[in-house]
XYZ file of C-alpha atoms in Angstrom:
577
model
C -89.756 -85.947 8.282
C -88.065 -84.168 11.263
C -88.069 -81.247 9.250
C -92.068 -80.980 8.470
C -92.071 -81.353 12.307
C -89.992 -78.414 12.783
C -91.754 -76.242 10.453
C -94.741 -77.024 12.033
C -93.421 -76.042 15.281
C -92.322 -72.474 14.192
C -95.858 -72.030 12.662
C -97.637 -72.586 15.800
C -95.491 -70.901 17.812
C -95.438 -67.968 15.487
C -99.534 -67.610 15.702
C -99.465 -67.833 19.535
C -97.270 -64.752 19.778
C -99.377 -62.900 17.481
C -102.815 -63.427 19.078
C -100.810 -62.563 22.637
C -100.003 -59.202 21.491
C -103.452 -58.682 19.916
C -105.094 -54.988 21.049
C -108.530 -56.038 22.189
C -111.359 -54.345 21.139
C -112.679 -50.606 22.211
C -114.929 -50.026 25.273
C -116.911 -46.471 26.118
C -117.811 -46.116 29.800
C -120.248 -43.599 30.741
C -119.595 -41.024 34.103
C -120.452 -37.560 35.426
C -117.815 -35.384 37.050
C -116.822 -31.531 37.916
C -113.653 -30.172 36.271
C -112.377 -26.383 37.183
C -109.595 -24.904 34.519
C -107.444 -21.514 36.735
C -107.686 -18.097 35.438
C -104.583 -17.614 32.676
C -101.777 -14.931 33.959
C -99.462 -12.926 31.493
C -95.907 -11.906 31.988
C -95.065 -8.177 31.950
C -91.263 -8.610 31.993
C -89.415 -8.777 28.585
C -87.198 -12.107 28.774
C -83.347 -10.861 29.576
C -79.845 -13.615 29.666
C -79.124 -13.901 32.832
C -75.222 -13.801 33.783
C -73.485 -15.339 35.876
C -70.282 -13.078 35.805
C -71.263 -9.753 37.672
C -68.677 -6.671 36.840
C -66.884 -5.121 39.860
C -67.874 -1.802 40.951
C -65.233 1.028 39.875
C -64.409 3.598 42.876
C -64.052 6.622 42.246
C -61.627 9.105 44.482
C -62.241 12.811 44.588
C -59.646 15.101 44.166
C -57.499 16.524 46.866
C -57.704 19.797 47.732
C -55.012 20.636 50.114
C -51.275 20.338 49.357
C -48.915 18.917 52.077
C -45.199 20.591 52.027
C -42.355 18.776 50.999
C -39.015 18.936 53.768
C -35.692 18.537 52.401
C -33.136 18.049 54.481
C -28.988 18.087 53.254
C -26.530 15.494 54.750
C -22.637 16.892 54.307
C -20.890 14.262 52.868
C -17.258 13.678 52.660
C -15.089 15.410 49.059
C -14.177 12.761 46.373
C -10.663 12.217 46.308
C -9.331 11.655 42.385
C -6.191 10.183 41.785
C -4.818 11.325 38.335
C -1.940 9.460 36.599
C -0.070 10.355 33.196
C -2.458 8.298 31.005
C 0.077 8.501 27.330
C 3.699 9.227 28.003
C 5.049 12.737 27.220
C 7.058 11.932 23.374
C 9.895 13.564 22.589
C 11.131 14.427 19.209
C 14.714 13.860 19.714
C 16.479 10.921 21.480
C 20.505 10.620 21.533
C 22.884 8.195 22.809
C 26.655 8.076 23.399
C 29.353 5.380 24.840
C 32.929 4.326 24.809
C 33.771 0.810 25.314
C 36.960 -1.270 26.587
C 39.271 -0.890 23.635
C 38.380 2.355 22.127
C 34.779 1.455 20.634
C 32.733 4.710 20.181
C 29.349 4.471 20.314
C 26.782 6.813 19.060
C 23.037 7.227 18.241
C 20.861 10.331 16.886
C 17.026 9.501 16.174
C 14.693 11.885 15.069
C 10.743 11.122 15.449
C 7.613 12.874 14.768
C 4.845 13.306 17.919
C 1.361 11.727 18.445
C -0.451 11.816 15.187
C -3.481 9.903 13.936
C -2.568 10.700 10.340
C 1.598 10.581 9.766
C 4.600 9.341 11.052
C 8.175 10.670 10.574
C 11.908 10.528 11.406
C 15.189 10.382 10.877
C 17.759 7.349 12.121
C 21.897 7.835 12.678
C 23.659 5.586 14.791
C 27.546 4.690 14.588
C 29.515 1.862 16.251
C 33.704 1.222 15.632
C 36.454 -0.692 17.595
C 39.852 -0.555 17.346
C 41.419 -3.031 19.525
C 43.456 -6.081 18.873
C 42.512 -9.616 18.825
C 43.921 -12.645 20.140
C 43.000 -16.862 19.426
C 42.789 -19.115 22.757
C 46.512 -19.815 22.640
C 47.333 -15.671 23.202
C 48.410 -15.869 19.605
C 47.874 -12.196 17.649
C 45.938 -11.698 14.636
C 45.789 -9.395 12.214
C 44.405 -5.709 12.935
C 40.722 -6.648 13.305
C 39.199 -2.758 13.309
C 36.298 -1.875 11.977
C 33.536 0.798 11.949
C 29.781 0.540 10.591
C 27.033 3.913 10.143
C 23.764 3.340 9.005
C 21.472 6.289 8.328
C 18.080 5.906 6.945
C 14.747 8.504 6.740
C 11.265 6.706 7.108
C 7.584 7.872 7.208
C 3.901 6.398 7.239
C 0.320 7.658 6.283
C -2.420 6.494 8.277
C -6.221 6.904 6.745
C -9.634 4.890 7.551
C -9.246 3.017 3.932
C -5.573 2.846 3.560
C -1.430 2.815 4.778
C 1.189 4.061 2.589
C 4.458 3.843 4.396
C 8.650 4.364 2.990
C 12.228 4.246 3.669
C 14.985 5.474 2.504
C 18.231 4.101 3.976
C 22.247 3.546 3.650
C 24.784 1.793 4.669
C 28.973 1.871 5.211
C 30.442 -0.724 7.287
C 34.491 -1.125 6.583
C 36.113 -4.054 7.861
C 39.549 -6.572 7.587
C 39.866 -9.932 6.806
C 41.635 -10.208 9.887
C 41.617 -14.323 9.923
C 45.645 -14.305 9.773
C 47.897 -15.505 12.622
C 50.248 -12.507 12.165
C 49.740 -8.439 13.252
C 52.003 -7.166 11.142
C 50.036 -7.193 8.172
C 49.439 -3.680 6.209
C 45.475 -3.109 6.769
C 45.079 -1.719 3.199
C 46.050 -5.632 1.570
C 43.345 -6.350 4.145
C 40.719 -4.189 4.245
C 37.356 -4.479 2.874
C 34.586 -1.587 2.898
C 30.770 -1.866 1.929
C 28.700 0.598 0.735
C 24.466 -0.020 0.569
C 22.252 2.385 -0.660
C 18.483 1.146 -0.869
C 14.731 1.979 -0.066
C 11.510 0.394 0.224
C 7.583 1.322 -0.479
C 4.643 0.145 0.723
C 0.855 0.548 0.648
C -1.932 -1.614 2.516
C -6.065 -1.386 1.869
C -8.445 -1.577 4.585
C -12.180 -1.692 3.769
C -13.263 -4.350 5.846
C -13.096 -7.276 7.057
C -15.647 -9.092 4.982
C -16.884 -9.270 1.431
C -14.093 -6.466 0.582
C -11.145 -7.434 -1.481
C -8.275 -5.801 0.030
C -4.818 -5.900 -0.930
C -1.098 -4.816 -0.125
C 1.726 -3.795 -2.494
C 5.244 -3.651 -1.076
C 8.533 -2.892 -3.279
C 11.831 -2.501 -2.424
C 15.375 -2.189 -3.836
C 18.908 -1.987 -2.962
C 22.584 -1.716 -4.586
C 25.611 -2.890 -2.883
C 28.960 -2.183 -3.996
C 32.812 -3.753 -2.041
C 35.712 -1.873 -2.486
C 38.923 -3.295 -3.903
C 39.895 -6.972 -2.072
C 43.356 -6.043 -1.641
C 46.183 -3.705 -3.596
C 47.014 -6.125 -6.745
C 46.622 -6.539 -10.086
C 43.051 -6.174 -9.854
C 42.526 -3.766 -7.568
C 40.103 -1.680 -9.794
C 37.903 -4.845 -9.926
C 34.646 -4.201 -7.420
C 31.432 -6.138 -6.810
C 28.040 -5.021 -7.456
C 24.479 -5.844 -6.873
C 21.274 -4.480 -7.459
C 18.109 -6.023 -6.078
C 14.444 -5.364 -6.658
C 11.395 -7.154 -5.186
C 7.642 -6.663 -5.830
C 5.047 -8.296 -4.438
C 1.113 -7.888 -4.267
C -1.117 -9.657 -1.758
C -4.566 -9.465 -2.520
C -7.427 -11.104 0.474
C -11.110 -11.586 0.410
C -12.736 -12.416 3.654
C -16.485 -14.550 3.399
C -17.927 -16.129 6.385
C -15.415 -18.149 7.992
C -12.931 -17.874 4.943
C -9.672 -15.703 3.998
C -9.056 -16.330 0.157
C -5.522 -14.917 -0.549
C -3.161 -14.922 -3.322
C 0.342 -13.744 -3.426
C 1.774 -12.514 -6.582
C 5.779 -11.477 -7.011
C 8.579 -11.111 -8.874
C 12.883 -11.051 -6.934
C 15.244 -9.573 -9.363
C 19.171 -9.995 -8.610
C 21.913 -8.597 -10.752
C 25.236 -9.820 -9.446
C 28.814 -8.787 -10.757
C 32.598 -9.091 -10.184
C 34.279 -6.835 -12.488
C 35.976 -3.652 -13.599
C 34.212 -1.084 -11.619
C 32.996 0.441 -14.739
C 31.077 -3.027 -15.424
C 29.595 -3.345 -12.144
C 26.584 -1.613 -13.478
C 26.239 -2.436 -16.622
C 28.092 -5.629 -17.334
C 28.757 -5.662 -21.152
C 32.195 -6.811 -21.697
C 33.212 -9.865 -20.958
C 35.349 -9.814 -17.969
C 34.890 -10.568 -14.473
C 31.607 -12.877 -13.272
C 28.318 -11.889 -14.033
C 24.691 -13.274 -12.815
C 20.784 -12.334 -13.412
C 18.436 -14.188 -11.542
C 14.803 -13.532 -12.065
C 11.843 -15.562 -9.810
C 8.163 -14.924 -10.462
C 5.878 -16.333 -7.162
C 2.807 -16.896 -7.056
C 0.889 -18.289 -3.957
C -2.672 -18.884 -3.971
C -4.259 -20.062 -0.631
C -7.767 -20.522 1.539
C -7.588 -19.814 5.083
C -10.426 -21.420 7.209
C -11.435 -20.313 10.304
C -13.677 -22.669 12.664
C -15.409 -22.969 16.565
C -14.771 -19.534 17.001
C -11.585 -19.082 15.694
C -10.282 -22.337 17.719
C -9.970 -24.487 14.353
C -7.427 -22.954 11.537
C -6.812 -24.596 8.603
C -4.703 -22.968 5.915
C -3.795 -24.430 2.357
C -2.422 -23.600 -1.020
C 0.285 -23.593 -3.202
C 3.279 -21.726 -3.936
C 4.714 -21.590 -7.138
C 8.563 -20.586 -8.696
C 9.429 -19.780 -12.168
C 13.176 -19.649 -11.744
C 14.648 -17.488 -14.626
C 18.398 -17.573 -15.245
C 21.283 -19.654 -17.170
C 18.498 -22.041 -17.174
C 14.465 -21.884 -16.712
C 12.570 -23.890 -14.133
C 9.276 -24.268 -12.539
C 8.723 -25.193 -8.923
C 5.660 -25.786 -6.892
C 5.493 -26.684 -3.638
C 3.112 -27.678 -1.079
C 1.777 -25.342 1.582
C -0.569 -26.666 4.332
C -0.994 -26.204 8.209
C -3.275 -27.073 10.677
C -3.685 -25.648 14.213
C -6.197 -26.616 16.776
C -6.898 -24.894 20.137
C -7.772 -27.376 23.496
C -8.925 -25.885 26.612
C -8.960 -22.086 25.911
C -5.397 -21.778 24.263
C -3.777 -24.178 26.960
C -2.698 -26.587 24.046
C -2.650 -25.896 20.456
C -1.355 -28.799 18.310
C 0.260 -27.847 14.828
C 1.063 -29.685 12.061
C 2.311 -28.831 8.591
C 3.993 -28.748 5.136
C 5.800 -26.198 3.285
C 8.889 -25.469 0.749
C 9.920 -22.227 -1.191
C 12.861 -21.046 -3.512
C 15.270 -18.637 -1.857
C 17.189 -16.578 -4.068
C 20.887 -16.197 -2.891
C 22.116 -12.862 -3.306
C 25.964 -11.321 -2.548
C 23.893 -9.155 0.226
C 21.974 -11.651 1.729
C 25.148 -13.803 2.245
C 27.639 -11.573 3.669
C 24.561 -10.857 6.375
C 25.409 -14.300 8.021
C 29.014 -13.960 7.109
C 31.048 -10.830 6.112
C 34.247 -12.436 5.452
C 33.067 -13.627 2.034
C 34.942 -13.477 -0.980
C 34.138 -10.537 -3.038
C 33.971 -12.985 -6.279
C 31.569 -15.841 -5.818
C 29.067 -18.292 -7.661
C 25.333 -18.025 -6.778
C 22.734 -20.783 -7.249
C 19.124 -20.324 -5.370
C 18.689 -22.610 -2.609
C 15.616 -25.434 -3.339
C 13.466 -26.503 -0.731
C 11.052 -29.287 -1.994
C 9.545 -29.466 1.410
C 9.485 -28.959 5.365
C 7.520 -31.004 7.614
C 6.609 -29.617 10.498
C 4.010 -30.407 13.954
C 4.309 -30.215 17.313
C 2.602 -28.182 20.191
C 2.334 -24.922 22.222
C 0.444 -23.053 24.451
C 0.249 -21.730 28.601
C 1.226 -23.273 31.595
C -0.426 -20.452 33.286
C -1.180 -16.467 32.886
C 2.315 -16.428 33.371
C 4.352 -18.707 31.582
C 3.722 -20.631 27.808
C 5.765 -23.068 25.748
C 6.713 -24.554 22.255
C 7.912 -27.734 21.365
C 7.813 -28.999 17.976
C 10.002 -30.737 15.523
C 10.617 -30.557 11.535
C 12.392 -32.349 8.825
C 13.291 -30.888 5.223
C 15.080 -31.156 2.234
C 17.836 -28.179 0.657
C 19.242 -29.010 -2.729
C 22.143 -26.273 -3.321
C 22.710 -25.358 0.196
C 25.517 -23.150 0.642
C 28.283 -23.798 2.761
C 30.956 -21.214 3.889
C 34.382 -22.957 3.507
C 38.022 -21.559 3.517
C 38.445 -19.679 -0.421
C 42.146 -21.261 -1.240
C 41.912 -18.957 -3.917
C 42.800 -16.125 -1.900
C 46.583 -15.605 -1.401
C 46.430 -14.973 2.231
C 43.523 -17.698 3.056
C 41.394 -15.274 4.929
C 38.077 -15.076 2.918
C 35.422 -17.567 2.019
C 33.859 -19.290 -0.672
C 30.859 -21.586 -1.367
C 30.145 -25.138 -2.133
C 26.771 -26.263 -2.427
C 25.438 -29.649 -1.641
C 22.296 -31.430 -0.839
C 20.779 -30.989 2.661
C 18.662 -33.404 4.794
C 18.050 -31.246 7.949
C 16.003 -32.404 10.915
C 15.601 -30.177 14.128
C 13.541 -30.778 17.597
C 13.339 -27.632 19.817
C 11.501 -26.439 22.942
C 11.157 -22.986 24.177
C 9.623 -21.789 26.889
C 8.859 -18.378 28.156
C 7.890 -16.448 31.884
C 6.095 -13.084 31.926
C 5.413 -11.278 35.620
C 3.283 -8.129 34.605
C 6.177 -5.952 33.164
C 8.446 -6.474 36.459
C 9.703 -9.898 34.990
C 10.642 -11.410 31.845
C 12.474 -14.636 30.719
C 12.560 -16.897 27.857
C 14.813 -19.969 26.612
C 14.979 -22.178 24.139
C 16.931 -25.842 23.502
C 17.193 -26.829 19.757
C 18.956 -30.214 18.360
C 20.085 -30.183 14.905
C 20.940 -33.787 12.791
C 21.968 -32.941 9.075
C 22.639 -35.281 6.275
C 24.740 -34.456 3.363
C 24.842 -36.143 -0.058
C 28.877 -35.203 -1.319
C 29.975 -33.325 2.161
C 31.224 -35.031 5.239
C 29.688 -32.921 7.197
C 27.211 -29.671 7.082
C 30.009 -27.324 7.705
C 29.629 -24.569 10.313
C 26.518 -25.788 11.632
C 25.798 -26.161 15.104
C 24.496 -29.317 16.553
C 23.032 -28.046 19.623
C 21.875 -24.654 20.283
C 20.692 -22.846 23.659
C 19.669 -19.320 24.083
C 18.638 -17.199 27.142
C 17.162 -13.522 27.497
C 15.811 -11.845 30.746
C 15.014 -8.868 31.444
C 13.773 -7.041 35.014
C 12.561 -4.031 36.060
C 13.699 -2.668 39.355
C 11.629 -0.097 40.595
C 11.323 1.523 37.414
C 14.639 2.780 37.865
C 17.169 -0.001 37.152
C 16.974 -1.962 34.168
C 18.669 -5.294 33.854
C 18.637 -7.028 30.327
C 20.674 -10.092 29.899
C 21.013 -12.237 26.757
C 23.177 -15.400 25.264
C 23.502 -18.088 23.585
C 25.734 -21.348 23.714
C 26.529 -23.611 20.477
C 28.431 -26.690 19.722
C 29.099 -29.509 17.436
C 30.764 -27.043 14.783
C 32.899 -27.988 12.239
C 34.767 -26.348 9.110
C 36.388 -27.838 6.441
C 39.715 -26.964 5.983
C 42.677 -27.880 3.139
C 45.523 -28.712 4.924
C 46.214 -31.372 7.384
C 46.996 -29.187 10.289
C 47.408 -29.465 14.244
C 43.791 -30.725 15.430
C 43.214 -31.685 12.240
C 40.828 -34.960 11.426
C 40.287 -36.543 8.232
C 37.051 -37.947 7.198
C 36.090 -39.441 3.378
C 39.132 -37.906 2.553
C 38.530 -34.514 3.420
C 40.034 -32.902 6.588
C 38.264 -30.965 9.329
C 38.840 -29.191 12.219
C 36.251 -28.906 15.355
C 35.472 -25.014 15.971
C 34.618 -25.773 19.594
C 32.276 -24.322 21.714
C 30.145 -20.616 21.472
C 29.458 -19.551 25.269
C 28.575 -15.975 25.197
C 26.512 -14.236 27.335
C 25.738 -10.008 27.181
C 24.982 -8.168 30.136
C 22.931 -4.907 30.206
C 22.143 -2.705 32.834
C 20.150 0.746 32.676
C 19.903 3.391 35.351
C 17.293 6.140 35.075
C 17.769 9.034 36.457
C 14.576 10.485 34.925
C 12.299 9.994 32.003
C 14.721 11.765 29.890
C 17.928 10.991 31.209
C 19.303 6.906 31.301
C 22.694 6.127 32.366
C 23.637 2.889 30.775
C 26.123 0.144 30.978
C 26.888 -3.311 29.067
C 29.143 -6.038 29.723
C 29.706 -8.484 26.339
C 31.070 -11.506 26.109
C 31.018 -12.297 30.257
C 32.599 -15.187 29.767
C 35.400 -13.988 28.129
C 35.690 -16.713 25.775
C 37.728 -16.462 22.588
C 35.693 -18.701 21.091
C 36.183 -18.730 16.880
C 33.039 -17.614 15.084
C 34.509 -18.936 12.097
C 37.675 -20.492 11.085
C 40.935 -18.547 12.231
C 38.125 -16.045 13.079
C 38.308 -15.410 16.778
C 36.160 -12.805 18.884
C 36.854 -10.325 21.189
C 37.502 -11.404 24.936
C 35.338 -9.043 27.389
C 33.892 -5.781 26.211
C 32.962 -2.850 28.881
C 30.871 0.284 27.527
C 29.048 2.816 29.269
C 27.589 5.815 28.249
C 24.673 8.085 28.701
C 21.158 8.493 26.729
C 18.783 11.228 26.263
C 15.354 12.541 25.091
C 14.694 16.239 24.474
């Protein structure tokens, strides 16, 4: 019902609002009226934009006509004053030197170089050095004559070119000396006396095409021969040792980017013999002791370079193939690391490393000459070296190094009385295993070129696996060199070192004598020597020269029933022509 209602609603409502907006109908109205229409005008002008922007007017300037004369006027001024210095030093070809020392020790030096040259180098070495005076121990107790005299002589050269460096040297050596280690002067020299004869030469040649993406390389080989003379007058006395030695070794580098890819490859060949001198170089009778050692190396590595150099890293391995009485393969780590803090202030290191040295009759009597002619060689092992600490500068002036290391020697050699020889004055080898750690710090001072010094401190702990002790080893070690410039006319160069904690192993149970795990020992004491140098020049090719060894005058024993000289004076003159 309501919703009929409500439809009826809208209906109304919907026809209301449709008649409302009805349009009612048309109506016409009738009128009169005047109406006047203007006169139509026509343009003339074409239509145009109009802008807004309007264009500045150019100006023009006419041309002048008349030319106005230019004044000049000169000012003296005051002449330059040039200072002109010696930029390269004046070379001279020659250079010779000659001394006598405290004790009648000649002295004497010839040297022979070539000039300025981009291309070659030249020359020709001499130089001569002998003592004949006598030796006492701490207790004013004579020894044996102790004289001795040593020449070397060797002829050297170099080619320089933009791609490559070929350099040589030819050189020999006679150094004659006694086993003078015996409490008693009387002895005849010639049962004593021991003479050395080294002929040998190296060759070289280095690349350079670049530093990157060029393989360059280096070749370097050398050789030597040594040969003794007879031990002493006996029934052996045509018996001799003899060595020849021959290296090679190539080094080949590629640089790419921030990388150095390098790989050494090398072969150390060592013929050893004690014989009858006509087996020394060919040993084919069975007589006398014989050795050939070959080792083969080969190291291959990547050097990276980071932060402008500041970053190093360098890694590889380093391989042995040990040929001999028996063949064995070695390979070793080799690592390091090196960063640089605060513009080279502090650089922190740390590393691993280890190598095969091949012990030769020549490389042993360089650390001690009073070795028996007649020994056994083994090649010394090192499975590893651990090593880190830090360096860098204090200041402009002054730098330092401190770092520490622990490694491992199987078949280190030891120097220890021979008791072979009749007269107990020579030396022999054991070998044993070594645990070596070592802590050092160094430190060095620089003023300009008026000023320099450097020292270092070095603590040495060793471990043994048969020994007592490592014998003839220091425990603590300090060295000191200076050097000033006085005016450029005096020179003053001093140098030394100081060792202790020394000990050698000895056979008999003597005075001072300790035993230890059944093995006796006697302390070497102290090394306190100290070298003083000091130059005057008169003018650049004339130095007067003196040098004071051994300021302490300590006869302090090098090695056992092996003192040294007490102080040594020698003076003497240089020149340059």
């Amino acid at each position: 019902m309501k919703n009929s209602r409500l439809i009826l609603m809208l209906c109304f409502l919907f026809a209301f609002f449709q008649l409302s907006y009805a349009q009612p109908p048309d109506v016409t109205i009738d009128g009169k009226g005047s109406r006047q229409v203007e006169p139509a005008t026509r343009l003339t002008l074409s239509p145009k934009i109009i802008d807004t922007v309007k264009p500045s007017a150019v100006a023009s300037y006419p041309l002048l006509v008349y030319l106005y004369p230019t004044e000049i006027q000169l000012s003296p001024i005051k002449a330059a004053e040039i200072e002109t210095t010696e930029k390269l030093r004046q070379l001279y070809p020659f250079y010779a030197k000659i001394g006598m020392g405290s004790g009648i020790m000649p002295l004497g030096q010839f040297v022979y170089n070539s000039t300025r040259s981009k291309g070659y180098q030249y020359g020709v070495m001499v130089d001569h050095i002998s003592a004949f005076a006598p030796i006492k121990n701490r207790d004013g107790v004579a020894y044996a004559p102790a004289s001795y005299d040593k020449t070397n002589a060797s002829v050297y050269g170099k080619i320089v070119d933009n791609t490559y460096m070929i350099n040589g040297q030819l050189s020999y050596m006679n150094h004659g000396f006694n086993y003078y280690g015996v409490p008693n002067d009387t002895i005849d020299q010639s049962l004593i006396g021991q003479r050395f004869q080294k002929i040998g030469g190296q060759l070289g040649y280095v690349s350079d095409f670049g530093d990157s993406a060029v393989m360059n390389y280096a070749v370097n080989l050398g050789y030597h021969f040594l040969q003794t003379a007879a031990p002493e007058e006996d029934s052996i006395s045509d018996w001799r040792t003899g060595e020849h030695n021959a290296s090679l070794n190539i080094k080949g580098w590629y640089n790419y980017k921030s990388e150095e890819f390098y790989a050494n490859l090398g072969a150390r060949v060592n013929s050893y013999a004690f014989g009858v001198e006509d087996s020394i170089i060919s040993p084919i009778i069975d007589t006398g002791r014989f050795r050939q050692n070959t080792i083969i190396d080969f190291n291959p590595g990547v050097l990276t370079q980071l932060m402008n150099n500041r970053f190093k890293l360098d890694i590889g391995l380093s391989m042995a193939l040990d040929i001999g009485e028996e063949t064995r393969f070695y390979i070793y780590p080799q690592a390091e690391i090196k960063y640089s803090l605060f513009n080279d202030i502090f650089i922190p290191f740390a590393g691993i490393r280890g190598g095969l040295t091949q012990n030769s009759f020549s490389s042993l009597t360089n650390v001690n000459q009073f070795l028996a002619p007649s020994i056994v060689l083994a090649n010394e092992n090192n499975p590893y070296d651990i090593f880190g600490g830090i360096k860098g500068t204090l200041s402009k002036k002054m730098g330092f190094n401190i770092n520490a290391s622990f490694k491992k020697i199987t078949n280190k050699a030891f120097f220890v009385t021979d008791t072979l020889s009749a007269l107990r004055n020579q030396f022999g080898l054991i070998y044993d295993t070594l645990n070596h750690t070592r802590i050092e710090a160094s430190i060095f001072y620089q003023l300009d070129e008026k000023l320099k010094i450097d020292g270092m401190a070095r603590f040495n702990s060793y471990e043994t696996m048969n020994e007592t002790y490592g014998w003839n080893l220091p425990i603590l070690e300090f060295q000191l060199r200076a050097a000033y410039n006085l005016f450029d006319k005096f020179m003053l160069n001093l140098d030394g070192h100081i060792e202790t904690g020394r000990k050698a192993l000895i056979y008999d149970l003597i005075e001072g004598a300790e035993e230890e795990n059944n093995q006796y020992y006697i302390n070497l004491g102290a090394i306190v020597d100290f070298n003083l140098g000091v130059s005057y020049r008169y003018n650049k090719r004339v130095t007067a020269f003196v040098q004071l060894n051994n300021l302490a005058s300590q006869r302090y024993n090098s090695w056992y029933n092996y003192p040294v000289q007490p102080i040594q004076i020698m003076g003497g003159v240089s020149f340059r022509f």
